Each structure stands twice: as structure tokens, then as C-alpha cells.
Amino acid sequence: EIVLTQSPVTLSLSPGERGTLSCRASQSVKSHLAWYQQKPGQAPRLLIFDASNRATGVPARFSGSGSGTDFTLTITSLEPEDCAVYYCQQRATWPLTFGGGTKVEIK
Amino acid sequence: EVVLLDSGGDLVQPGGSLRLSCLASGFNFDNHVMSWVRQAPGKGLEWVSGITGPGTDTYYADSVKGRFTISRDNSKNTMYVQMNSLRAEDTAMYYCARSGDAFDVWGQGTMVTVSS
């Protein structure tokens, strides 16, 4: 099973600030990595697929990068509505796995 | 509009059984891999099980292998998961999700509580 480790656990940012979330895989997942945003009481929402492709309707301030074992989700200018938990997920091999999540909060 | 409607969650005793359903609409259901993903209260996301479009291949997390069975009826645009020998640690919100390059469509979730 591929283990995904996300860091930091919590990220406190001021509005307009840049945020960088990390996801590290225990073995290569090539570019088969996605990022999701989840707000309280809601189902997760797909943000990024295949490491760097924004899903339909996702604002341009969200971007993804990386390949192999190291991936990054960047929020270029934090908006209040971006407060949420962010998860990475790999589809390179079964079983599919998620990272433990990073909570983004407003400072 | 692409929609997944999951249902069947309930309060069940330890050792009991439950079947969840996921009704799909707005897309060619039999062309898509589908999955169940769960989230225990206050915890992160855990992939549970997946099934290919024709239903010929199924996959399970170790935590549910041998107890859960995933299936689908493409004539009804519906996916199921039969959950047996339920344990307290199976308590969670269960989501069905369309799987492709990623989980791009999610149901609203159905709550399963395992408690005496």
C-alpha cells in the first residue's frame, strides 16, 4: 500500500498570503495524484487531478505540481472561503489511498 | 446534471449487516469505475472499495476485505456495498464517488453508526 504523508498538519495564513501544502508518497505514483478540498459538513471537492490539472470551475489561485513522490498544492492568494481541509490521493495502484489532510485556517 | 445519490445508512449493532446504495444519473454509468470512500467522525478520508465499469474487477481496503462486498447493476445505474460483520470502527459517513482520473463526482454521503 502506498502511504501519503501530508505536511503541515495545520497551516495558518492571512488573507492574500501564499500557502504551500506538501504531499509525499512512500513510492512513486508518477503523476497520478489528486487534491481535494473539504469544508465542514460537505463532501470533498476535486481541485487538481494528475498532479497539475485544475478541475472544472476551480479558481486559478489553486495550482498543483510535482511527480514521482513529492507533490505540492499552492494557493497563491488565500481567500476566506479557502479555509478547509485539503487531502491528496493517489490512483497509481490499488488500494487507492489518501493522505491525512492539511487544515488551512485564517490567521 | 451529473448526480450521485447514496442511501441506506442506519444505526446497526456490532456484528450486524447493512447494504448501501448509490444511484447515478447524468452520465454513462457503465463506462466508469466507481468507489466507496468513508470518513469516521472527526477523521480523514479512507478509500473503502472500488469496482470497474463492467463489474468484473473489485478492490478492497484491507480494513474491510472479507466483510464488505461491492457490486453494481448497470441496468439500474446503481452501485452497492454489502457490509457484514460490522464493527464499531466502521462507524462513518460513507460516500460513493465516480472514479476516473480522480474522484470527480461525489454523493452527499450516508451515515453508518455501529453501536449497541
PDB file of C-alpha atoms in Angstrom:
ATOM      1  CA  GLU A   1       0.000   0.000   0.000  1.00  0.00           C
ATOM      2  CA  ILE A   2       1.252   3.468  -0.899  1.00  0.00           C
ATOM      3  CA  VAL A   3       1.326   5.783   2.110  1.00  0.00           C
ATOM      4  CA  LEU A   4       0.789   9.503   1.528  1.00  0.00           C
ATOM      5  CA  THR A   5       2.171  11.891   4.138  1.00  0.00           C
ATOM      6  CA  GLN A   6       0.875  15.459   4.153  1.00  0.00           C
ATOM      7  CA  SER A   7       2.509  18.439   5.798  1.00  0.00           C
ATOM      8  CA  PRO A   8       1.968  20.602   7.655  1.00  0.00           C
ATOM      9  CA  VAL A   9      -0.978  19.297   9.636  1.00  0.00           C
ATOM     10  CA  THR A  10      -2.265  22.851  10.088  1.00  0.00           C
ATOM     11  CA  LEU A  11      -1.411  25.924   8.036  1.00  0.00           C
ATOM     12  CA  SER A  12      -2.358  29.378   9.350  1.00  0.00           C
ATOM     13  CA  LEU A  13      -2.347  32.131   6.772  1.00  0.00           C
ATOM     14  CA  SER A  14      -3.507  35.714   6.480  1.00  0.00           C
ATOM     15  CA  PRO A  15      -5.893  36.680   3.656  1.00  0.00           C
ATOM     16  CA  GLY A  16      -3.913  37.311   0.484  1.00  0.00           C
ATOM     17  CA  GLU A  17      -0.975  35.255   1.687  1.00  0.00           C
ATOM     18  CA  ARG A  18       0.541  32.386  -0.326  1.00  0.00           C
ATOM     19  CA  GLY A  19       0.169  28.870   1.020  1.00  0.00           C
ATOM     20  CA  THR A  20       2.115  25.718   0.146  1.00  0.00           C
ATOM     21  CA  LEU A  21       0.841  22.246   1.051  1.00  0.00           C
ATOM     22  CA  SER A  22       3.007  19.165   0.661  1.00  0.00           C
ATOM     23  CA  CYS A  23       2.209  15.532  -0.074  1.00  0.00           C
ATOM     24  CA  ARG A  24       4.913  12.864  -0.086  1.00  0.00           C
ATOM     25  CA  ALA A  25       4.344   9.310  -1.342  1.00  0.00           C
ATOM     26  CA  SER A  26       6.112   6.235   0.047  1.00  0.00           C
ATOM     27  CA  GLN A  27       6.851   5.133  -3.529  1.00  0.00           C
ATOM     28  CA  SER A  28       6.453   6.662  -6.962  1.00  0.00           C
ATOM     29  CA  VAL A  29       2.909   7.416  -8.104  1.00  0.00           C
ATOM     30  CA  LYS A  30       4.178   9.022 -11.321  1.00  0.00           C
ATOM     31  CA  SER A  31       1.726  11.910 -11.863  1.00  0.00           C
ATOM     32  CA  HIS A  32      -1.335  10.018 -10.627  1.00  0.00           C
ATOM     33  CA  LEU A  33      -2.090  12.326  -7.723  1.00  0.00           C
ATOM     34  CA  ALA A  34      -5.156  14.408  -6.959  1.00  0.00           C
ATOM     35  CA  TRP A  35      -6.013  17.110  -4.428  1.00  0.00           C
ATOM     36  CA  TYR A  36      -9.380  17.662  -2.740  1.00  0.00           C
ATOM     37  CA  GLN A  37     -10.883  20.403  -0.600  1.00  0.00           C
ATOM     38  CA  GLN A  38     -13.374  19.550   2.134  1.00  0.00           C
ATOM     39  CA  LYS A  39     -15.368  22.045   4.179  1.00  0.00           C
ATOM     40  CA  PRO A  40     -17.265  21.047   7.345  1.00  0.00           C
ATOM     41  CA  GLY A  41     -20.449  19.126   6.655  1.00  0.00           C
ATOM     42  CA  GLN A  42     -19.723  18.804   2.946  1.00  0.00           C
ATOM     43  CA  ALA A  43     -18.483  16.105   0.633  1.00  0.00           C
ATOM     44  CA  PRO A  44     -14.952  16.571  -0.697  1.00  0.00           C
ATOM     45  CA  ARG A  45     -14.477  18.598  -3.881  1.00  0.00           C
ATOM     46  CA  LEU A  46     -11.902  17.739  -6.539  1.00  0.00           C
ATOM     47  CA  LEU A  47      -9.398  20.553  -7.109  1.00  0.00           C
ATOM     48  CA  ILE A  48      -6.472  19.044  -9.026  1.00  0.00           C
ATOM     49  CA  PHE A  49      -6.061  15.754 -10.915  1.00  0.00           C
ATOM     50  CA  ASP A  50      -2.969  14.138 -12.394  1.00  0.00           C
ATOM     51  CA  ALA A  51      -0.763  16.372 -10.255  1.00  0.00           C
ATOM     52  CA  SER A  52      -1.249  19.652 -12.094  1.00  0.00           C
ATOM     53  CA  ASN A  53      -4.602  19.769 -13.896  1.00  0.00           C
ATOM     54  CA  ARG A  54      -7.273  22.011 -12.391  1.00  0.00           C
ATOM     55  CA  ALA A  55     -10.750  20.519 -12.273  1.00  0.00           C
ATOM     56  CA  THR A  56     -13.659  22.339 -13.887  1.00  0.00           C
ATOM     57  CA  GLY A  57     -14.600  25.530 -12.078  1.00  0.00           C
ATOM     58  CA  VAL A  58     -11.583  25.595  -9.748  1.00  0.00           C
ATOM     59  CA  PRO A  59     -10.134  29.105  -9.340  1.00  0.00           C
ATOM     60  CA  ALA A  60      -6.753  29.798 -10.906  1.00  0.00           C
ATOM     61  CA  ARG A  61      -5.239  30.613  -7.479  1.00  0.00           C
ATOM     62  CA  PHE A  62      -5.058  26.842  -6.892  1.00  0.00           C
ATOM     63  CA  SER A  63      -2.217  25.050  -8.646  1.00  0.00           C
ATOM     64  CA  GLY A  64      -0.545  21.667  -8.325  1.00  0.00           C
ATOM     65  CA  SER A  65       2.936  20.459  -9.146  1.00  0.00           C
ATOM     66  CA  GLY A  66       5.240  17.506  -8.695  1.00  0.00           C
ATOM     67  CA  SER A  67       5.753  13.960  -9.870  1.00  0.00           C
ATOM     68  CA  GLY A  68       7.096  10.707  -8.522  1.00  0.00           C
ATOM     69  CA  THR A  69       6.997  11.025  -4.739  1.00  0.00           C
ATOM     70  CA  ASP A  70       6.825  14.763  -3.992  1.00  0.00           C
ATOM     71  CA  PHE A  71       3.842  16.957  -4.716  1.00  0.00           C
ATOM     72  CA  THR A  72       2.713  20.455  -3.853  1.00  0.00           C
ATOM     73  CA  LEU A  73      -0.605  22.276  -3.803  1.00  0.00           C
ATOM     74  CA  THR A  74      -0.192  26.038  -3.899  1.00  0.00           C
ATOM     75  CA  ILE A  75      -2.790  28.663  -3.058  1.00  0.00           C
ATOM     76  CA  THR A  76      -1.336  31.874  -4.467  1.00  0.00           C
ATOM     77  CA  SER A  77      -3.526  34.330  -2.549  1.00  0.00           C
ATOM     78  CA  LEU A  78      -5.685  32.966   0.253  1.00  0.00           C
ATOM     79  CA  GLU A  79      -9.358  33.880   0.265  1.00  0.00           C
ATOM     80  CA  PRO A  80     -11.522  33.418   3.397  1.00  0.00           C
ATOM     81  CA  GLU A  81     -13.559  30.735   1.599  1.00  0.00           C
ATOM     82  CA  ASP A  82     -10.395  28.639   1.186  1.00  0.00           C
ATOM     83  CA  CYS A  83     -10.491  27.667   4.861  1.00  0.00           C
ATOM     84  CA  ALA A  84     -10.912  23.899   4.687  1.00  0.00           C
ATOM     85  CA  VAL A  85      -9.087  20.598   4.969  1.00  0.00           C
ATOM     86  CA  TYR A  86      -7.088  19.562   1.911  1.00  0.00           C
ATOM     87  CA  TYR A  87      -6.355  15.934   1.040  1.00  0.00           C
ATOM     88  CA  CYS A  88      -4.078  14.342  -1.531  1.00  0.00           C
ATOM     89  CA  GLN A  89      -4.937  10.956  -3.069  1.00  0.00           C
ATOM     90  CA  GLN A  90      -3.101   8.540  -5.361  1.00  0.00           C
ATOM     91  CA  ARG A  91      -4.547   6.349  -8.096  1.00  0.00           C
ATOM     92  CA  ALA A  92      -1.295   4.736  -9.266  1.00  0.00           C
ATOM     93  CA  THR A  93      -2.037   1.405  -7.621  1.00  0.00           C
ATOM     94  CA  TRP A  94      -4.773  -0.357  -5.705  1.00  0.00           C
ATOM     95  CA  PRO A  95      -5.595   0.102  -2.907  1.00  0.00           C
ATOM     96  CA  LEU A  96      -6.220   3.773  -3.551  1.00  0.00           C
ATOM     97  CA  THR A  97      -5.051   5.884  -0.645  1.00  0.00           C
ATOM     98  CA  PHE A  98      -5.489   9.351   0.820  1.00  0.00           C
ATOM     99  CA  GLY A  99      -3.131  11.497   2.819  1.00  0.00           C
ATOM    100  CA  GLY A 100      -4.044  12.513   6.347  1.00  0.00           C
ATOM    101  CA  GLY A 101      -5.001  16.050   5.361  1.00  0.00           C
ATOM    102  CA  THR A 102      -3.841  19.626   5.946  1.00  0.00           C
ATOM    103  CA  LYS A 103      -6.158  22.073   7.650  1.00  0.00           C
ATOM    104  CA  VAL A 104      -5.893  25.615   6.269  1.00  0.00           C
ATOM    105  CA  GLU A 105      -7.106  28.312   8.628  1.00  0.00           C
ATOM    106  CA  ILE A 106      -7.193  32.085   8.655  1.00  0.00           C
ATOM    107  CA  LYS A 107      -4.609  33.672  10.918  1.00  0.00           C
TER     108      LYS A 107
ATOM    109  CA  GLU B   1     -26.604  17.185 -14.413  1.00  0.00           C
ATOM    110  CA  VAL B   2     -24.267  14.538 -13.015  1.00  0.00           C
ATOM    111  CA  VAL B   3     -25.567  13.333  -9.637  1.00  0.00           C
ATOM    112  CA  LEU B   4     -24.790  10.517  -7.206  1.00  0.00           C
ATOM    113  CA  LEU B   5     -27.387   9.753  -4.556  1.00  0.00           C
ATOM    114  CA  ASP B   6     -26.201   7.492  -1.772  1.00  0.00           C
ATOM    115  CA  SER B   7     -28.553   5.900   0.725  1.00  0.00           C
ATOM    116  CA  GLY B   8     -29.025   3.044   3.173  1.00  0.00           C
ATOM    117  CA  GLY B   9     -27.109   4.299   6.190  1.00  0.00           C
ATOM    118  CA  ASP B  10     -28.511   3.413   9.600  1.00  0.00           C
ATOM    119  CA  LEU B  11     -27.769   2.506  13.203  1.00  0.00           C
ATOM    120  CA  VAL B  12     -26.759  -1.151  13.419  1.00  0.00           C
ATOM    121  CA  GLN B  13     -25.464  -3.378  16.207  1.00  0.00           C
ATOM    122  CA  PRO B  14     -21.935  -4.773  16.195  1.00  0.00           C
ATOM    123  CA  GLY B  15     -21.845  -7.927  14.099  1.00  0.00           C
ATOM    124  CA  GLY B  16     -24.801  -6.766  12.050  1.00  0.00           C
ATOM    125  CA  SER B  17     -25.179  -6.133   8.321  1.00  0.00           C
ATOM    126  CA  LEU B  18     -26.189  -3.240   6.116  1.00  0.00           C
ATOM    127  CA  ARG B  19     -26.376  -2.550   2.380  1.00  0.00           C
ATOM    128  CA  LEU B  20     -25.661   0.878   0.970  1.00  0.00           C
ATOM    129  CA  SER B  21     -26.793   2.022  -2.467  1.00  0.00           C
ATOM    130  CA  CYS B  22     -25.561   4.703  -4.867  1.00  0.00           C
ATOM    131  CA  LEU B  23     -27.888   5.795  -7.668  1.00  0.00           C
ATOM    132  CA  ALA B  24     -26.176   7.583 -10.553  1.00  0.00           C
ATOM    133  CA  SER B  25     -27.664   9.911 -13.141  1.00  0.00           C
ATOM    134  CA  GLY B  26     -26.488  12.278 -15.849  1.00  0.00           C
ATOM    135  CA  PHE B  27     -23.624  10.187 -17.258  1.00  0.00           C
ATOM    136  CA  ASN B  28     -22.830   6.815 -18.838  1.00  0.00           C
ATOM    137  CA  PHE B  29     -22.648   4.849 -15.587  1.00  0.00           C
ATOM    138  CA  ASP B  30     -21.265   1.617 -17.056  1.00  0.00           C
ATOM    139  CA  ASN B  31     -18.251   3.453 -18.502  1.00  0.00           C
ATOM    140  CA  HIS B  32     -16.926   4.460 -15.107  1.00  0.00           C
ATOM    141  CA  VAL B  33     -15.040   2.896 -12.232  1.00  0.00           C
ATOM    142  CA  MET B  34     -16.899   3.647  -9.002  1.00  0.00           C
ATOM    143  CA  SER B  35     -15.743   3.665  -5.382  1.00  0.00           C
ATOM    144  CA  TRP B  36     -16.898   3.930  -1.794  1.00  0.00           C
ATOM    145  CA  VAL B  37     -14.984   6.312   0.466  1.00  0.00           C
ATOM    146  CA  ARG B  38     -15.677   6.731   4.179  1.00  0.00           C
ATOM    147  CA  GLN B  39     -14.915   9.254   6.871  1.00  0.00           C
ATOM    148  CA  ALA B  40     -15.126   8.468  10.556  1.00  0.00           C
ATOM    149  CA  PRO B  41     -16.330  11.344  12.751  1.00  0.00           C
ATOM    150  CA  GLY B  42     -13.584  13.968  13.029  1.00  0.00           C
ATOM    151  CA  LYS B  43     -11.158  11.875  10.936  1.00  0.00           C
ATOM    152  CA  GLY B  44      -9.753  11.885   7.412  1.00  0.00           C
ATOM    153  CA  LEU B  45     -10.884  10.199   4.231  1.00  0.00           C
ATOM    154  CA  GLU B  46     -10.441   6.449   3.746  1.00  0.00           C
ATOM    155  CA  TRP B  47     -10.983   4.678   0.435  1.00  0.00           C
ATOM    156  CA  VAL B  48     -13.001   1.509   1.090  1.00  0.00           C
ATOM    157  CA  SER B  49     -13.698  -0.299  -2.176  1.00  0.00           C
ATOM    158  CA  GLY B  50     -13.808   0.112  -5.940  1.00  0.00           C
ATOM    159  CA  ILE B  51     -15.401  -1.649  -8.908  1.00  0.00           C
ATOM    160  CA  THR B  52     -14.709  -1.424 -12.631  1.00  0.00           C
ATOM    161  CA  GLY B  53     -17.327  -0.344 -15.173  1.00  0.00           C
ATOM    162  CA  PRO B  54     -18.468  -3.832 -16.216  1.00  0.00           C
ATOM    163  CA  GLY B  55     -18.259  -5.010 -12.606  1.00  0.00           C
ATOM    164  CA  THR B  56     -15.721  -7.696 -13.412  1.00  0.00           C
ATOM    165  CA  ASP B  57     -12.980  -6.430 -11.088  1.00  0.00           C
ATOM    166  CA  THR B  58     -13.348  -5.372  -7.483  1.00  0.00           C
ATOM    167  CA  TYR B  59     -10.876  -3.955  -4.972  1.00  0.00           C
ATOM    168  CA  TYR B  60     -10.947  -3.540  -1.203  1.00  0.00           C
ATOM    169  CA  ALA B  61      -9.057  -1.847   1.602  1.00  0.00           C
ATOM    170  CA  ASP B  62      -7.501  -4.346   3.989  1.00  0.00           C
ATOM    171  CA  SER B  63      -9.710  -2.983   6.770  1.00  0.00           C
ATOM    172  CA  VAL B  64     -12.883  -4.292   5.075  1.00  0.00           C
ATOM    173  CA  LYS B  65     -11.630  -7.223   3.000  1.00  0.00           C
ATOM    174  CA  GLY B  66     -13.686 -10.337   3.632  1.00  0.00           C
ATOM    175  CA  ARG B  67     -16.507  -8.377   5.284  1.00  0.00           C
ATOM    176  CA  PHE B  68     -17.651  -5.927   2.587  1.00  0.00           C
ATOM    177  CA  THR B  69     -18.755  -6.808  -0.944  1.00  0.00           C
ATOM    178  CA  ILE B  70     -19.074  -4.183  -3.671  1.00  0.00           C
ATOM    179  CA  SER B  71     -21.320  -4.725  -6.683  1.00  0.00           C
ATOM    180  CA  ARG B  72     -23.197  -2.822  -9.338  1.00  0.00           C
ATOM    181  CA  ASP B  73     -26.278  -3.176 -11.526  1.00  0.00           C
ATOM    182  CA  ASN B  74     -25.616  -1.161 -14.667  1.00  0.00           C
ATOM    183  CA  SER B  75     -29.203  -1.650 -15.843  1.00  0.00           C
ATOM    184  CA  LYS B  76     -30.283   0.330 -12.773  1.00  0.00           C
ATOM    185  CA  ASN B  77     -27.349   2.779 -12.726  1.00  0.00           C
ATOM    186  CA  THR B  78     -26.736   1.687  -9.162  1.00  0.00           C
ATOM    187  CA  MET B  79     -23.719   0.598  -7.124  1.00  0.00           C
ATOM    188  CA  TYR B  80     -23.963  -1.250  -3.819  1.00  0.00           C
ATOM    189  CA  VAL B  81     -21.828  -2.269  -0.904  1.00  0.00           C
ATOM    190  CA  GLN B  82     -22.929  -5.122   1.318  1.00  0.00           C
ATOM    191  CA  MET B  83     -21.379  -4.664   4.745  1.00  0.00           C
ATOM    192  CA  ASN B  84     -21.298  -7.693   7.070  1.00  0.00           C
ATOM    193  CA  SER B  85     -19.765  -8.318  10.491  1.00  0.00           C
ATOM    194  CA  LEU B  86     -19.863  -4.608  11.203  1.00  0.00           C
ATOM    195  CA  ARG B  87     -17.613  -3.222  13.915  1.00  0.00           C
ATOM    196  CA  ALA B  88     -17.613   0.000  15.916  1.00  0.00           C
ATOM    197  CA  GLU B  89     -14.676   1.214  13.815  1.00  0.00           C
ATOM    198  CA  ASP B  90     -16.865   1.036  10.685  1.00  0.00           C
ATOM    199  CA  THR B  91     -18.865   3.965  12.040  1.00  0.00           C
ATOM    200  CA  ALA B  92     -18.501   6.693   9.416  1.00  0.00           C
ATOM    201  CA  MET B  93     -20.079   8.784   6.726  1.00  0.00           C
ATOM    202  CA  TYR B  94     -19.955   6.707   3.554  1.00  0.00           C
ATOM    203  CA  TYR B  95     -19.646   8.471   0.195  1.00  0.00           C
ATOM    204  CA  CYS B  96     -19.926   6.977  -3.252  1.00  0.00           C
ATOM    205  CA  ALA B  97     -17.670   8.594  -5.819  1.00  0.00           C
ATOM    206  CA  ARG B  98     -17.093   8.394  -9.529  1.00  0.00           C
ATOM    207  CA  SER B  99     -13.504   7.364 -10.158  1.00  0.00           C
ATOM    208  CA  GLY B 100     -11.585   8.237 -13.269  1.00  0.00           C
ATOM    209  CA  ASP B 101      -8.525  10.390 -13.260  1.00  0.00           C
ATOM    210  CA  ALA B 102      -9.734  11.221  -9.761  1.00  0.00           C
ATOM    211  CA  PHE B 103     -12.897  11.174  -7.660  1.00  0.00           C
ATOM    212  CA  ASP B 104     -14.591  13.883  -9.665  1.00  0.00           C
ATOM    213  CA  VAL B 105     -18.192  13.387  -8.559  1.00  0.00           C
ATOM    214  CA  TRP B 106     -19.303  12.601  -5.003  1.00  0.00           C
ATOM    215  CA  GLY B 107     -22.569  11.643  -3.371  1.00  0.00           C
ATOM    216  CA  GLN B 108     -23.832  13.591  -0.388  1.00  0.00           C
ATOM    217  CA  GLY B 109     -22.948  10.771   1.997  1.00  0.00           C
ATOM    218  CA  THR B 110     -24.932   8.321   4.113  1.00  0.00           C
ATOM    219  CA  MET B 111     -24.180   7.776   7.803  1.00  0.00           C
ATOM    220  CA  VAL B 112     -23.491   4.348   9.236  1.00  0.00           C
ATOM    221  CA  THR B 113     -23.364   4.007  13.015  1.00  0.00           C
ATOM    222  CA  VAL B 114     -22.328   0.717  14.577  1.00  0.00           C
ATOM    223  CA  SER B 115     -23.277   0.648  18.236  1.00  0.00           C
ATOM    224  CA  SER B 116     -25.165  -1.434  20.760  1.00  0.00           C
TER     225      SER B 116
END
